[in-house]
Structures are given as structure tokens and as C-alpha cells.
XYZ file of C-alpha atoms in Angstrom:
264
model
C 25.168 -33.350 246.892
C 24.321 -37.034 247.439
C 27.287 -39.353 247.142
C 27.044 -42.025 244.485
C 27.439 -45.703 245.329
C 29.379 -48.228 243.262
C 29.198 -52.022 243.469
C 32.394 -53.744 242.333
C 32.305 -57.517 241.952
C 35.588 -59.238 242.698
C 36.690 -55.965 244.239
C 38.988 -57.184 247.013
C 42.049 -57.896 244.881
C 43.592 -57.212 241.470
C 41.975 -54.792 239.064
C 38.873 -54.592 241.255
C 40.932 -53.355 244.184
C 42.703 -50.668 242.153
C 39.328 -49.575 240.741
C 37.956 -49.299 244.275
C 40.845 -47.035 245.240
C 40.269 -44.863 242.152
C 36.564 -44.428 242.886
C 37.139 -43.855 246.595
C 39.430 -40.981 245.679
C 36.552 -39.541 243.629
C 34.251 -39.705 246.656
C 32.196 -42.813 245.911
C 30.587 -44.999 248.540
C 31.632 -48.573 247.798
C 30.179 -52.048 247.919
C 32.997 -54.572 247.571
C 32.040 -58.108 246.614
C 34.441 -60.975 247.185
C 34.129 -64.748 246.934
C 36.972 -66.108 249.073
C 39.329 -63.153 249.689
C 37.858 -62.145 253.065
C 41.139 -61.031 254.619
C 42.071 -58.926 251.572
C 38.578 -57.390 251.527
C 38.838 -56.340 255.173
C 42.299 -54.884 254.613
C 41.020 -52.920 251.614
C 38.023 -51.586 253.555
C 40.374 -50.388 256.296
C 42.624 -48.714 253.721
C 39.666 -46.995 252.044
C 38.340 -45.671 255.328
C 41.705 -44.450 256.587
C 42.810 -42.884 253.300
C 39.531 -41.454 251.971
C 36.930 -41.801 254.716
C 34.991 -44.121 252.405
C 31.729 -45.674 253.538
C 32.380 -49.260 252.463
C 30.244 -52.395 252.634
C 31.800 -55.836 252.157
C 29.645 -58.574 250.634
C 30.726 -62.189 250.341
C 29.164 -64.047 247.454
C 29.784 -66.026 244.281
C 28.482 -64.089 241.278
C 28.093 -67.372 239.393
C 25.223 -68.214 241.742
C 21.929 -66.440 241.094
C 20.874 -66.665 244.734
C 24.078 -64.922 245.829
C 23.493 -62.083 243.352
C 19.964 -61.570 244.684
C 21.106 -61.680 248.312
C 23.967 -59.248 247.778
C 21.794 -56.616 246.105
C 19.208 -56.876 248.876
C 21.939 -56.507 251.507
C 23.448 -53.550 249.688
C 20.104 -51.750 249.588
C 19.643 -52.106 253.338
C 22.810 -50.034 253.753
C 22.637 -47.644 250.792
C 19.646 -45.995 249.157
C 20.801 -46.823 245.621
C 23.384 -48.547 243.470
C 24.465 -45.990 240.896
C 27.453 -47.743 239.340
C 27.778 -51.466 238.659
C 31.227 -52.759 237.765
C 31.246 -56.415 236.703
C 34.880 -57.142 237.443
C 34.569 -60.711 238.753
C 34.726 -63.451 236.145
C 35.735 -67.107 236.612
C 38.667 -68.247 234.495
C 40.353 -71.630 234.167
C 44.082 -71.287 233.550
C 44.551 -74.902 232.509
C 44.612 -75.280 228.725
C 41.590 -77.318 227.678
C 39.947 -78.074 224.374
C 36.172 -77.724 224.332
C 35.595 -81.468 224.750
C 37.836 -81.561 227.826
C 35.655 -79.171 229.808
C 33.284 -80.861 232.217
C 29.618 -79.868 232.092
C 30.071 -78.266 235.502
C 33.075 -76.199 234.394
C 31.296 -75.001 231.268
C 28.179 -73.942 233.162
C 30.196 -72.246 235.911
C 32.199 -70.163 233.448
C 29.104 -69.085 231.522
C 27.176 -68.316 234.698
C 30.035 -66.354 236.245
C 30.932 -64.344 233.150
C 27.558 -63.853 231.439
C 24.520 -64.782 233.504
C 25.947 -62.930 236.515
C 25.791 -59.713 234.524
C 22.164 -60.379 233.619
C 21.278 -61.148 237.229
C 22.941 -58.099 238.763
C 21.872 -55.760 235.970
C 18.250 -56.945 236.190
C 18.278 -56.148 239.905
C 20.018 -52.759 239.730
C 18.797 -51.176 236.485
C 15.290 -50.431 237.929
C 17.020 -48.484 240.713
C 19.075 -46.538 238.189
C 15.944 -45.817 236.140
C 14.313 -44.157 239.141
C 17.336 -41.889 239.493
C 17.553 -41.279 235.728
C 21.269 -42.033 236.013
C 23.485 -45.087 236.040
C 26.751 -46.590 234.857
C 27.360 -50.244 233.991
C 30.848 -51.520 233.201
C 31.661 -55.024 231.978
C 35.017 -56.646 231.267
C 35.999 -58.318 227.999
C 39.165 -59.372 226.207
C 41.091 -58.181 223.171
C 38.916 -58.159 219.994
C 35.943 -59.648 221.857
C 33.536 -57.622 219.702
C 34.647 -59.556 216.604
C 33.682 -62.917 218.161
C 37.146 -64.429 217.621
C 38.107 -67.983 218.459
C 40.409 -68.353 221.467
C 42.300 -71.621 221.638
C 41.732 -73.546 224.903
C 39.440 -70.804 226.237
C 36.162 -71.786 224.570
C 33.876 -71.310 227.573
C 35.407 -68.021 228.700
C 35.510 -66.637 225.154
C 31.919 -67.676 224.413
C 30.675 -66.042 227.619
C 32.569 -62.789 227.069
C 31.550 -62.593 223.408
C 27.924 -62.911 224.484
C 28.592 -60.311 227.153
C 29.834 -57.839 224.534
C 26.479 -58.080 222.771
C 24.586 -57.887 226.054
C 26.520 -54.773 227.074
C 25.628 -53.023 223.829
C 22.013 -54.133 224.127
C 21.772 -52.651 227.631
C 23.265 -49.424 226.281
C 20.575 -49.174 223.577
C 17.686 -50.119 225.843
C 18.627 -47.856 228.738
C 20.028 -44.723 227.106
C 16.616 -43.063 227.461
C 16.944 -43.541 231.217
C 20.328 -41.847 231.555
C 22.119 -45.176 231.954
C 25.292 -45.996 230.041
C 26.846 -49.429 229.511
C 30.376 -49.993 228.277
C 32.918 -52.807 228.161
C 36.609 -52.471 228.989
C 38.898 -55.126 227.482
C 42.188 -55.530 229.345
C 45.234 -56.821 227.555
C 47.766 -59.297 228.882
C 48.228 -57.934 232.409
C 49.995 -60.461 234.602
C 48.778 -61.152 238.131
C 51.738 -59.376 239.721
C 50.893 -56.163 237.846
C 47.155 -56.080 238.490
C 47.587 -54.184 241.760
C 50.481 -52.000 240.636
C 50.562 -48.441 239.361
C 51.612 -46.879 236.080
C 54.460 -45.147 237.890
C 55.780 -48.521 239.039
C 55.556 -49.826 235.475
C 57.597 -46.923 234.111
C 60.295 -47.475 236.727
C 60.514 -51.184 235.910
C 62.873 -52.492 233.235
C 60.321 -53.927 230.810
C 60.190 -53.562 227.044
C 57.809 -56.390 226.204
C 55.068 -54.094 224.926
C 54.913 -51.478 222.222
C 54.699 -48.760 224.881
C 57.812 -50.004 226.661
C 56.222 -51.009 229.962
C 53.895 -53.543 231.494
C 50.170 -52.984 231.687
C 48.837 -52.401 235.193
C 45.603 -52.464 237.102
C 45.748 -48.688 237.195
C 45.554 -48.574 233.386
C 42.199 -50.355 233.538
C 40.947 -48.484 236.590
C 41.635 -45.115 234.947
C 39.442 -46.050 231.976
C 36.664 -47.283 234.258
C 36.885 -44.110 236.330
C 36.519 -42.037 233.164
C 33.533 -44.025 231.909
C 31.577 -43.678 235.154
C 32.188 -39.933 235.350
C 29.191 -37.604 235.299
C 30.360 -36.035 232.030
C 30.893 -39.328 230.166
C 27.213 -39.720 229.308
C 27.877 -39.585 225.537
C 30.000 -42.741 225.709
C 27.788 -45.803 225.733
C 27.753 -49.133 223.916
C 31.520 -48.892 223.501
C 34.060 -51.696 223.778
C 37.379 -50.172 224.737
C 40.609 -52.218 224.444
C 43.406 -51.414 226.873
C 46.115 -53.719 225.564
C 49.350 -51.810 225.093
C 49.222 -52.751 221.412
C 49.672 -56.480 222.067
C 47.683 -59.012 220.040
C 46.658 -61.186 222.979
C 44.971 -63.950 220.981
C 47.768 -64.046 218.417
C 50.263 -64.367 221.243
C 48.294 -67.284 222.723
C 48.301 -69.114 219.376
C 52.001 -68.428 218.856
C 52.800 -69.781 222.320
C 50.887 -72.970 221.476
C 52.878 -73.447 218.266
C 56.125 -72.927 220.180
C 55.110 -75.574 222.722
C 54.369 -78.090 219.957
C 57.691 -77.389 218.239
C 59.758 -77.721 221.399
């Protein structure tokens, strides 16, 4: 049976890395995109090969740039005959708190290109390949309650891009279901950087009661959902937006934190 190939953007670190490990364990060939994490990408490729014998291709590129998206897909197809799974994990984010008017034109365009247009570019290039195979899986990443188009204080560009992406994901699902292609969005909760590459087992053994489930969220929580969605037998799940938040109201927490700052 022919092995399937998955392209993971931003796959060298964080949730992308844990997702790569999950899919490698399931026998996938992997294309790992990274922007600046070359050392981490090479270390991951070595780990994948040694642990699972994974055929892995590393591709440097900025998904916010259309020309990089085009180049990476062309390079991938010189190595592999198809791209069966597309996981849009990469997404620019500005941690500094900024009101809409404080964003520069360049920042605004970069965030929209990296979080929304990148998905159009890569999907446009890979969906025709999936159509030929009558099979494909597309995964995008959102945020808590993204499907309701909520306001997110100081995150206007990111929120606008991801809200548009939720609609785009569902549109792809409707348009491509006849071709055996599914499209779903996974919406991580408040998973801190230090926990993005950790396991559920590590979370249970840590003294943390900040969430309703009594432990921190981890990259493995997200990767497990992605792994389920790309499975051969998950073809009935498409156009879904799946929150993985541990019961935390992420946007409410952000607003509460802002009020606390003003009061202090």
C-alpha cells in the first residue's frame, strides 16, 4: 500500500513538531516546512528517521509569501508523487498588545497573508493533486469560538484572518467533498509555549490545576485531534471547527487580564 505524504507548515517546533511525530508513528512520509528554525528542523528529521524510519523532506520558506508557497510545493513534488495531507500549522502572531490603529500596514498585511492567504495559496496548489487521487485531508488552525466571529482585544489582524479562515475551511469542505477531500479546523486553547512540545503524560504528572480538567493543555492534545481527522476512516467529518481548550474561555480571559492591568 502506498504511503501517504503530509505537508506540515511550521512543523519544526511546537504543535507542528508533535504533529509530525504523531503522523510519523502512523507511517506517513513528511514534508516539514520551517521559516527560521533550521537547526530544530534538522534535529526533528533525524529523530523521525531514527525512531520511525520516516522519509522526511525539509523545506525552508515563509508561508506569508506567495512565491515561497509555490516554490515549496514544486520542491515537494520533485521528491514525492503527491501531497495527501495539508496541515496549515504556521501562522504569524504578534504578542505585543496593539489596538487596530497601532498596527502598521506591513504588520496587518503580513498577518493576513500568513494566516489566511497562505492557506489559499497552498490549498490551490495541492487540491488538484488530491482530486486526482480522490482523497485528501486539509487541516487549518483557529482559536476559541472563531466560528462565531468574536472580537479579540488587541488581536484584530490575527482574529480577522482566522475568522476568514474558518469560513474558507468550511467552503473548501463543501466544494471538495465530492472529490473525497475533507477540510476541518482545530482551535487550540491557551497552550503556553513551554507546553506545546510536551505530552499529556507530562501534563498529568505536573502540579497544575489552572484548567477545568486539572492539567495544562499540550501539543499532544492538538496533535491527537489532527491525527484523528486525517485518518482514513474520518471521511464523514468535514467542515467542522473543533475546539480543544480544556474548558477555558480564552477570549474572556484575555479581556479579564486587560481589566486587571488597568485596575492595577
